[in-house]
Coordinates of N, CA and C in Angstrom, one line a residue:
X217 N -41.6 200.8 181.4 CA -40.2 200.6 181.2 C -39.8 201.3 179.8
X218 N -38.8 202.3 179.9 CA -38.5 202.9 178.7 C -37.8 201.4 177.6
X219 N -37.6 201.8 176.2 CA -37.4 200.9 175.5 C -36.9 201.9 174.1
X220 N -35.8 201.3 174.1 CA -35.1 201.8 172.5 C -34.9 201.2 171.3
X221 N -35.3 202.0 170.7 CA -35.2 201.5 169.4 C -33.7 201.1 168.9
X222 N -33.7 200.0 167.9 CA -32.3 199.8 168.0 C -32.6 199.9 165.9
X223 N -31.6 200.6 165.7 CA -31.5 200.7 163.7 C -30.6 199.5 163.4
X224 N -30.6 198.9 162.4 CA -30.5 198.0 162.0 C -28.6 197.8 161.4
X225 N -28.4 198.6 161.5 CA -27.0 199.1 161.0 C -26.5 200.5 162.1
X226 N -25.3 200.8 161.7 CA -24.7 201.1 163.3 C -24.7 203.1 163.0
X227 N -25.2 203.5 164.0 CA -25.1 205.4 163.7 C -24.1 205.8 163.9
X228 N -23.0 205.0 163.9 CA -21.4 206.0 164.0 C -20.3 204.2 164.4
X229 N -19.6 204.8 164.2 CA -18.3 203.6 164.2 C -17.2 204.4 164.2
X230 N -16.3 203.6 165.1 CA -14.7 204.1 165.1 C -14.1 203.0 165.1
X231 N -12.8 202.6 164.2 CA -11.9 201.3 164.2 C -10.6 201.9 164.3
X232 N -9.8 200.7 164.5 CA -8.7 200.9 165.2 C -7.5 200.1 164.3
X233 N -6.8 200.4 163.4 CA -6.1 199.7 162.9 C -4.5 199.3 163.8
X234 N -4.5 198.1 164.0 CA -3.7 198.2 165.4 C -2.6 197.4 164.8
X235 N -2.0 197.3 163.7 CA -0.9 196.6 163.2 C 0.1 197.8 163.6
X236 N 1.3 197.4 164.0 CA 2.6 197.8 164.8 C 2.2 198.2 165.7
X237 N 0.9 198.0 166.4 CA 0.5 198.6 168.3 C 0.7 197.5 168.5
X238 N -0.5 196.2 168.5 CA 0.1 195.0 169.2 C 0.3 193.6 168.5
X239 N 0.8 192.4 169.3 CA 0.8 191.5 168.1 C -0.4 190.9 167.7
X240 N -0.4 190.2 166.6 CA -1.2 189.4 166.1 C -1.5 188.5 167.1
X241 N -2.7 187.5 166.4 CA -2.8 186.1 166.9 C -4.2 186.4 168.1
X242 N -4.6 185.3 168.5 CA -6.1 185.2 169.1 C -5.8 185.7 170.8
X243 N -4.8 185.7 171.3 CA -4.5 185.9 173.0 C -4.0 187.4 172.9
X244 N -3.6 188.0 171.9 CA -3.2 189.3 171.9 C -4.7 190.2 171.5
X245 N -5.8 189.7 170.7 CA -6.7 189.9 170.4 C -7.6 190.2 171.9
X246 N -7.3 189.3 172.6 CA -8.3 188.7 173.3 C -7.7 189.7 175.0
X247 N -6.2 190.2 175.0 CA -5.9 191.2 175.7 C -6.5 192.4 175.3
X248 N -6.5 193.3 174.1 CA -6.9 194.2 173.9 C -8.4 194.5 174.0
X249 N -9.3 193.6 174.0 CA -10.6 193.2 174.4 C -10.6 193.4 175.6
X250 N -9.9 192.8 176.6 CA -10.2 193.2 177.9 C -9.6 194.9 178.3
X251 N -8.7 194.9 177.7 CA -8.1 196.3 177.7 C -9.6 197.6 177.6
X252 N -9.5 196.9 176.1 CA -11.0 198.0 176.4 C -12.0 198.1 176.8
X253 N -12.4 196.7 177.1 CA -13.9 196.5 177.6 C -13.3 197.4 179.4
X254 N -12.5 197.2 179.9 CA -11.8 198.0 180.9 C -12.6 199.6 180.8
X255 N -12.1 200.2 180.1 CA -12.5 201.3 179.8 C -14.2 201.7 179.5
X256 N -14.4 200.8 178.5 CA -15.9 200.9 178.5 C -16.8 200.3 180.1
X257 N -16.3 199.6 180.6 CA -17.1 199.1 181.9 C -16.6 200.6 182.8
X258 N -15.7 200.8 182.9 CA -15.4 202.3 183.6 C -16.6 203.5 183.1
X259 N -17.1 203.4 182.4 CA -18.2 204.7 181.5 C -19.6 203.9 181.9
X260 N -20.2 202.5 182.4 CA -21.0 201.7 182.5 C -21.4 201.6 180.9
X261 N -20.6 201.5 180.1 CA -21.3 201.1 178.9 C -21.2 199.5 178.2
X262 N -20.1 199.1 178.8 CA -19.9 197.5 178.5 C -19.5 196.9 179.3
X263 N -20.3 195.7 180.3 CA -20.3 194.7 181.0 C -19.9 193.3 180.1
X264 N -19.0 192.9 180.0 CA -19.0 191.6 178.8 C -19.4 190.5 179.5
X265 N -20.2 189.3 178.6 CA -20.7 188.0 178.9 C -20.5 187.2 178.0
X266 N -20.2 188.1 177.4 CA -20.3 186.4 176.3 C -19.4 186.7 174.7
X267 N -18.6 185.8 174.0 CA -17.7 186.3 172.9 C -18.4 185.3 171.7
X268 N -18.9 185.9 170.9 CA -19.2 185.2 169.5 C -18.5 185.7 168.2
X269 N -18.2 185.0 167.6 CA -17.3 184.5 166.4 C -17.8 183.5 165.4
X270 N -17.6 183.6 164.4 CA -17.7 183.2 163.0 C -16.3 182.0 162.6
X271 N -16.5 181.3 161.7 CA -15.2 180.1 161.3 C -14.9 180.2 159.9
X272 N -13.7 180.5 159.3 CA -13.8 180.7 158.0 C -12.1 179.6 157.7
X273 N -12.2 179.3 156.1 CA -11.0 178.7 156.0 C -10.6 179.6 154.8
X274 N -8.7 179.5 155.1 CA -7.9 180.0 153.9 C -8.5 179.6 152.6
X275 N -8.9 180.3 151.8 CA -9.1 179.6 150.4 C -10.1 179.8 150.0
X276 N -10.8 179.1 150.9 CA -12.4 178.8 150.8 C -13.3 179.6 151.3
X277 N -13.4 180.6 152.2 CA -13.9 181.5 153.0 C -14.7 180.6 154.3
X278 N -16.4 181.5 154.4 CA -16.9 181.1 155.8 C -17.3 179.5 155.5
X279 N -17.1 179.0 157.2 CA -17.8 177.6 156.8 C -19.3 177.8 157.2
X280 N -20.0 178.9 157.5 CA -21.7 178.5 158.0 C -21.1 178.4 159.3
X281 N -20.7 178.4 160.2 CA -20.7 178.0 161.5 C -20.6 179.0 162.2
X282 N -21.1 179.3 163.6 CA -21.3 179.9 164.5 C -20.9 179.8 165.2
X283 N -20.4 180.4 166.5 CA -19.6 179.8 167.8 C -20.2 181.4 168.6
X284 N -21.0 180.8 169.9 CA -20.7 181.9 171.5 C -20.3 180.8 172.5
X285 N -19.5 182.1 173.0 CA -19.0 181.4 174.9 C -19.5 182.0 175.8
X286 N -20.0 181.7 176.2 CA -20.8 182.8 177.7 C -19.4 182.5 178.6
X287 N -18.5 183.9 179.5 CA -17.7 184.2 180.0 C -18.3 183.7 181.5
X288 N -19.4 183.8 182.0 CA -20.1 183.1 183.0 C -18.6 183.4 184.4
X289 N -18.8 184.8 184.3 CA -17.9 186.0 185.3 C -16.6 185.9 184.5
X290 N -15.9 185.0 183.9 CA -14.2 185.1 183.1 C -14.2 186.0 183.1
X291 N -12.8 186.6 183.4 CA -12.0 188.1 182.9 C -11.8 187.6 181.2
X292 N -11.8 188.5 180.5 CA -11.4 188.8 179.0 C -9.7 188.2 179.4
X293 N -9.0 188.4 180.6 CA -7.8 188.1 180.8 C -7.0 187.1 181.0
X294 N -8.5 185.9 181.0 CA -8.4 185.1 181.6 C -6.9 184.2 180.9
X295 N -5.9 183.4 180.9 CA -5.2 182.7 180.2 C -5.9 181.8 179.8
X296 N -6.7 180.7 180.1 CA -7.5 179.7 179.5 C -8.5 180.1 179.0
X297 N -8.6 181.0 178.7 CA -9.4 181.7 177.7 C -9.2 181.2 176.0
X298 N -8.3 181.5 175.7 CA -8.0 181.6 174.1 C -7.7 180.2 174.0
X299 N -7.7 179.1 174.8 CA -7.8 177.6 174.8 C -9.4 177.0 174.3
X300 N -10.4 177.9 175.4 CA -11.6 177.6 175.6 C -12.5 177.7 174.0
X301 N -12.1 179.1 173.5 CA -12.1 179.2 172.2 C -12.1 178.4 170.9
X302 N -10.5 178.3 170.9 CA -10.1 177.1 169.9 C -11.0 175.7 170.3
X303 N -11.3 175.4 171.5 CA -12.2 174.0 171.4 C -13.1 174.1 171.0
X304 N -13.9 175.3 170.6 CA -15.3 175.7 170.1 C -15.5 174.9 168.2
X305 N -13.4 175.0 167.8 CA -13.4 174.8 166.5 C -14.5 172.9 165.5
X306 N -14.7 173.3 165.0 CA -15.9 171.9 164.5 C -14.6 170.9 164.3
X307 N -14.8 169.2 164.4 CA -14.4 168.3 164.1 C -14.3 168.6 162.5
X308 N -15.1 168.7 162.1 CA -15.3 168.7 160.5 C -14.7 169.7 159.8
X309 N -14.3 170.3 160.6 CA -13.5 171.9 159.6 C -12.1 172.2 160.4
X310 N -11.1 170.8 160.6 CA -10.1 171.3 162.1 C -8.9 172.5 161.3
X311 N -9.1 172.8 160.3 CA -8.2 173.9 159.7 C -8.7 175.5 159.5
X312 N -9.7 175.3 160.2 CA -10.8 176.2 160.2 C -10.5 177.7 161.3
X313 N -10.3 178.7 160.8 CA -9.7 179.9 161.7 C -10.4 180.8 162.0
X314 N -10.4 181.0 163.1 CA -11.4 182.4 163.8 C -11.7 183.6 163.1
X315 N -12.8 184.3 162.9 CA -13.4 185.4 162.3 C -13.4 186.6 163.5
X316 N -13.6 187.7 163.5 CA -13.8 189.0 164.2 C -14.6 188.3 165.4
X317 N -14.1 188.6 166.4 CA -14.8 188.2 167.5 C -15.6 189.4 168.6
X318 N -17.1 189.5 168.4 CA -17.7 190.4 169.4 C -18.2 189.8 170.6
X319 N -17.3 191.2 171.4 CA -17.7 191.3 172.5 C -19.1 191.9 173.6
X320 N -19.8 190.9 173.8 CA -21.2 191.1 173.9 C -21.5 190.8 175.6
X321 N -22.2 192.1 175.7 CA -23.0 192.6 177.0 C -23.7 193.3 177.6
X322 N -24.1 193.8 178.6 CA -25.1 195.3 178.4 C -24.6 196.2 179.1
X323 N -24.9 197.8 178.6 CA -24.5 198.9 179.5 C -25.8 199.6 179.6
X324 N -25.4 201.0 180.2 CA -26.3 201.3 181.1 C -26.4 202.8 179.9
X325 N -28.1 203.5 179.8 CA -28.0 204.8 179.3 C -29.2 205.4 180.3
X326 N -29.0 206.5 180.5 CA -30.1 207.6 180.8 C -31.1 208.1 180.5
X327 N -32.4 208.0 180.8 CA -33.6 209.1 180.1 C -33.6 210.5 180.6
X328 N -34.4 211.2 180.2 CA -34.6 212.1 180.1 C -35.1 212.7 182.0
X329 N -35.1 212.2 182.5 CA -35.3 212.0 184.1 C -34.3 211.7 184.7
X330 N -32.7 211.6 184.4 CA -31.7 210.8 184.8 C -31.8 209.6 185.2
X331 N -32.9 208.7 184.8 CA -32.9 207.5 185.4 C -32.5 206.6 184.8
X332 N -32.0 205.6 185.3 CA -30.9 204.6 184.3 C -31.3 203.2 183.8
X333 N -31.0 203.2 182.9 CA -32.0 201.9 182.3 C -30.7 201.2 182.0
X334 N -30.5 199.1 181.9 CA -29.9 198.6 181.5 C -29.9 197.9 180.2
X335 N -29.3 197.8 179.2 CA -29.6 197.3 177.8 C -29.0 196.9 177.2
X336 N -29.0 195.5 176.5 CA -28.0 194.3 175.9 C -27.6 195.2 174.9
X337 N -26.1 194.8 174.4 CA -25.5 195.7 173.1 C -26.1 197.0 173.1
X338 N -25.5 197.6 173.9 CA -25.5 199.2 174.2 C -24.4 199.8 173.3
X339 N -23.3 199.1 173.4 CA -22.7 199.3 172.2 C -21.3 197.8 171.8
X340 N -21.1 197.8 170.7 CA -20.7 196.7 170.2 C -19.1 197.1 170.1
X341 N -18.2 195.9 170.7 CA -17.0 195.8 170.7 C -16.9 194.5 170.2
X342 N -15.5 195.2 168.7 CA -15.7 193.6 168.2 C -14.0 194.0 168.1
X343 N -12.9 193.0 168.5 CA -11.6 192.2 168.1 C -11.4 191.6 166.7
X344 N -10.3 191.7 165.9 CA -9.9 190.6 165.3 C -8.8 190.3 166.0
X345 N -8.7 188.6 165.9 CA -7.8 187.6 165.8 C -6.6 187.7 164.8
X346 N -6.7 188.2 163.5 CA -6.6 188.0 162.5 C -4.8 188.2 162.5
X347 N -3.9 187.3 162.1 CA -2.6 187.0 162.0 C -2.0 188.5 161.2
X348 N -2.5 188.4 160.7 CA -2.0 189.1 159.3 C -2.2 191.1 160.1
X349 N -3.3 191.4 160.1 CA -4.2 193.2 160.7 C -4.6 193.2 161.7
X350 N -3.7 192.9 163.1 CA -4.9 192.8 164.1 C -5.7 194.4 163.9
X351 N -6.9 194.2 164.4 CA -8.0 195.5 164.8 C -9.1 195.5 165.8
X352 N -9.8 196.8 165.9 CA -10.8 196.8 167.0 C -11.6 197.7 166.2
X353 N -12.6 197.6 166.7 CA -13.9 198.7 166.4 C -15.1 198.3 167.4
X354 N -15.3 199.9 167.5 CA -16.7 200.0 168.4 C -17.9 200.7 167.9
X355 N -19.1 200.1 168.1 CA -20.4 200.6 167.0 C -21.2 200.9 168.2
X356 N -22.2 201.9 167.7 CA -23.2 202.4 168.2 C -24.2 201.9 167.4
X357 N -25.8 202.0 167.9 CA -26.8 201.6 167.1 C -28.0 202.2 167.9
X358 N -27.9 203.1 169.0 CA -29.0 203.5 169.1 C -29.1 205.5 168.9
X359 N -30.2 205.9 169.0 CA -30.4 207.4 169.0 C -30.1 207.9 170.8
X360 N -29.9 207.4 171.5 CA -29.7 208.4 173.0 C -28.1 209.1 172.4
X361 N -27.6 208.8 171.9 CA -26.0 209.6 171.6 C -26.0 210.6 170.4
X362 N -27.4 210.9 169.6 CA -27.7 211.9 168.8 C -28.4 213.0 169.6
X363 N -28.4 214.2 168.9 CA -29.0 215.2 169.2 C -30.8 215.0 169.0
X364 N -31.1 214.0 168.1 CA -32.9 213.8 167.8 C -32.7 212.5 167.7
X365 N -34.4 211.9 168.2 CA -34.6 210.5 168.6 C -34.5 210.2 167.0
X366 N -35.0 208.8 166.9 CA -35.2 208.4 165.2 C -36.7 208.6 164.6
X367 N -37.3 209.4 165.6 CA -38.5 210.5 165.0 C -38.2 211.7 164.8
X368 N -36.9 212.1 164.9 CA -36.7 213.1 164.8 C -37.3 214.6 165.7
X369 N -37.2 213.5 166.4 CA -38.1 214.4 168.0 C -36.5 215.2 168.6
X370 N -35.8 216.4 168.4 CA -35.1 217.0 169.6 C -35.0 216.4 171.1
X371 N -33.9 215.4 171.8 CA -33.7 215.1 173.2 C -32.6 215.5 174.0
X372 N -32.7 216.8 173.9 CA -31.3 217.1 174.4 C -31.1 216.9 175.8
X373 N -31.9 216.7 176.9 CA -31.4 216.2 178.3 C -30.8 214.4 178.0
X374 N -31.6 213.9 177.0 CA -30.9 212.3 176.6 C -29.6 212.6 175.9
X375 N -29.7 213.3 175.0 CA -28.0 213.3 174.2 C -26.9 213.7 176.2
X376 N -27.5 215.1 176.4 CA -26.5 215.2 177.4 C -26.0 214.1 178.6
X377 N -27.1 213.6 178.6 CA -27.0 212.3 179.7 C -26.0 210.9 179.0
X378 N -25.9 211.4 178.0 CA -25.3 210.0 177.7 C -23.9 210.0 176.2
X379 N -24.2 211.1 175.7 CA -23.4 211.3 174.6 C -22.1 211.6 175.1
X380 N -21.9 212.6 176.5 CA -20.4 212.9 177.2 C -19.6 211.6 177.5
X381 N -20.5 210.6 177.6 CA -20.1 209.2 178.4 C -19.5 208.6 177.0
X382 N -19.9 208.5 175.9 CA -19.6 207.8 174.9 C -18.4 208.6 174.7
X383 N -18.1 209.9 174.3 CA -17.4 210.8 174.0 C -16.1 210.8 174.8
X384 N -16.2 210.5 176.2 CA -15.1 210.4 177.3 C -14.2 209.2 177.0
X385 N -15.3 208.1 176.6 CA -14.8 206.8 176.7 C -13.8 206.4 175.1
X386 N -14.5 207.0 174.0 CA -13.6 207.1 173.1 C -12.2 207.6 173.0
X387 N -12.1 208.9 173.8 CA -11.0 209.5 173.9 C -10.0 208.4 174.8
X388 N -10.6 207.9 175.7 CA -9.5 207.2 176.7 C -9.2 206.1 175.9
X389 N -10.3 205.3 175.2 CA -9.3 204.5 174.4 C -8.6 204.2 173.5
X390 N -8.7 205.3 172.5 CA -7.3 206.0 172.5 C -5.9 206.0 172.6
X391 N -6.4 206.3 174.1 CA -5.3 206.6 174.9 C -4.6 205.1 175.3
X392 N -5.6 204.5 175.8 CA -5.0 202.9 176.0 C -5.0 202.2 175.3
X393 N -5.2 202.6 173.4 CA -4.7 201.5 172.9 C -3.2 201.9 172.3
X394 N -2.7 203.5 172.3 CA -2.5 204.0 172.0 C -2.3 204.5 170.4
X395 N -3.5 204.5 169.5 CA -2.9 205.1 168.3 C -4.7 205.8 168.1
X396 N -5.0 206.7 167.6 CA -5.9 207.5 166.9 C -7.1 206.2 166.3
X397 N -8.8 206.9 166.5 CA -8.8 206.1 165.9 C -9.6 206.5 164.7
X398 N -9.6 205.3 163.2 CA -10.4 206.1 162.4 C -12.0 206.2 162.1
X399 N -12.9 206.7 161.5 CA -13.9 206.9 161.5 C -14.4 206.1 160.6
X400 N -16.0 205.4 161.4 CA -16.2 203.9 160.7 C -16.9 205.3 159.1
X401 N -17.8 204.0 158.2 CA -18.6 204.6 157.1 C -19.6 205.2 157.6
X402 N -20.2 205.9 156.9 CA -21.6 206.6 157.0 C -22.7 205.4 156.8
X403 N -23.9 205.6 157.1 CA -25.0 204.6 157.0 C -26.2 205.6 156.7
X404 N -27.6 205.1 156.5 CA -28.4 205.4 156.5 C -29.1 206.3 157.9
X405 N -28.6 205.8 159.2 CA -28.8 205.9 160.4 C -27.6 207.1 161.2
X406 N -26.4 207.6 160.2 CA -25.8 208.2 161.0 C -24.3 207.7 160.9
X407 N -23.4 208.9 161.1 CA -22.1 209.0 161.1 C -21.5 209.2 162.0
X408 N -20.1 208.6 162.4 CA -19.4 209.4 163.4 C -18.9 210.5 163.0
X409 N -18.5 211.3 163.8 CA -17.9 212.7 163.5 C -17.3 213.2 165.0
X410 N -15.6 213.0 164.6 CA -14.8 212.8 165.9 C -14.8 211.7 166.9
X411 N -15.3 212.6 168.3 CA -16.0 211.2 169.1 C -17.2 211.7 169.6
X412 N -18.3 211.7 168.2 CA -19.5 212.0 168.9 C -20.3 211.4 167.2
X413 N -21.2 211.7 167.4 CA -22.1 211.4 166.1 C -22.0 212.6 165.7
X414 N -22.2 212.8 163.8 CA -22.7 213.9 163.4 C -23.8 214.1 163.8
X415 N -24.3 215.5 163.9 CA -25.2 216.0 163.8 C -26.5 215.9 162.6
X416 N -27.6 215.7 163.2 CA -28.4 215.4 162.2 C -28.8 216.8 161.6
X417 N -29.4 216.7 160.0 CA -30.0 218.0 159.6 C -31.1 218.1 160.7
X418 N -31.4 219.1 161.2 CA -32.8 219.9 161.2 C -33.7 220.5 160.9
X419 N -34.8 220.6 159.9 CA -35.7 221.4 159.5 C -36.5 222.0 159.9
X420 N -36.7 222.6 160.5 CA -38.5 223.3 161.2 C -38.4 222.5 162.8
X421 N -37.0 222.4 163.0 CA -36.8 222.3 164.5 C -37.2 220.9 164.5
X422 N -37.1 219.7 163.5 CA -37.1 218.7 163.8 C -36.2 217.7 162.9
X423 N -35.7 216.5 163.0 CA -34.3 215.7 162.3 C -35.3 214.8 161.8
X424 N -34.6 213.9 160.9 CA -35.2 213.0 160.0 C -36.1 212.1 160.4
X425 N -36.5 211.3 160.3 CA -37.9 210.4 161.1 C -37.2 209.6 160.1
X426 N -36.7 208.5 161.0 CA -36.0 207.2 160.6 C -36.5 205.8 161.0
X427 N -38.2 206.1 161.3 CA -38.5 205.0 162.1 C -39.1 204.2 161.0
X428 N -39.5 204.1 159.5 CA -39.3 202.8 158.8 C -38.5 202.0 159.0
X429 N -37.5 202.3 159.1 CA -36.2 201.3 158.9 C -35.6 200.8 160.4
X430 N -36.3 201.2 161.7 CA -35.5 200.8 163.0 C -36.1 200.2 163.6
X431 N -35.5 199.0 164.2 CA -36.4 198.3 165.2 C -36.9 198.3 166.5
X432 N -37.9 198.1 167.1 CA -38.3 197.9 168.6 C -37.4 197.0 169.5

């Protein structure tokens, strides 16, 4: 069974600052979520199951608390959705307001044989809630969408099998959120650049060997 290494921090990011695209608040959050998870399930790269979120208060910041919902089939469109949510909130913190909420599931990438493997957080869609900025961003964290594995081994039947699909999928959404989007930070692991990753250096026909730092 093929098996990917996943880096610990994300090899490219694109966010979406979506103040005067749509409204604020957790049900408009939770529309645009399905909006794109739409699109990414269209590319097989995001199947959603489940939404976890953070609880923080004005003033004070995070409370330590955690919250997932397993969607257990829900549409992201569901209306009793952003209900189901808020009941997640603690007795003990009822002033307590929702954090960036990701959207978690598995999509599908190619080896080098076209054969198709399925893999939790293939890539990461996260929503804010947030009253004030709504936003989106989508992260990458593995090497099939670079030009070299994280040995810096050259895969170019894997980049081609799977980097077009990432590339297609960013352009459309885009398109369906409608505003441009901008380019997350650089990391240790890799940049965006456009809608694809930078390119890694290559030396003597081989890219950086980044496998201290990435996990199995």
């Amino acid at each position: 069974m093929a098996v990917l290494l996943r880096a610990p921090k994300e090899c490219g990011s694109w966010f979406w600052d979506l103040d005067d695209v749509v409204e604020p608040g957790l049900e408009s959050a939770l529309r645009t979520a399905g909006r794109m998870s739409e699109v990414l399930r269209a590319r097989a790269l995001l199947e959603p199951d489940a939404l976890e979120w953070n609880w923080f208060e004005v003033g004070k910041g995070g409370t330590g608390i955690h919250s997932r919902l397993d969607l257990v089939g829900r549409p992201l469109t569901d209306p009793a959705l952003p209900d189901s949510l808020r009941a997640c909130r603690s007795n003990g913190h009822p002033r307590a307001e929702m954090g960036a909420i990701n959207v978690l599931g598995s999509g599908v990438w190619f080896d080098a044989s076209g054969n198709a493997h399925k893999e939790y957080r293939l890539v990461e869609l996260m929503v804010s809630p947030d009253g004030i900025g709504p936003s989106a961003e989508l992260s990458v964290y593995h090497d099939v969408w670079g030009l070299c594995d994280f040995r810096g081994n050259p895969h170019p039947a894997i980049h081609a099998a799977n980097a077009p699909r990432l590339s297609s999928a960013l352009r459309d959404l885009v398109q369906a959120l409608g505003t441009e989007a901008e380019l997350g930070e650089p990391t240790y692991y890799g940049r965006a650049h456009g809608y694809a990753l930078e390119a890694a250096d290559v030396i003597d026909g081989r890219g950086p060997d980044l496998t201290d730092a990435v996990l199995g």
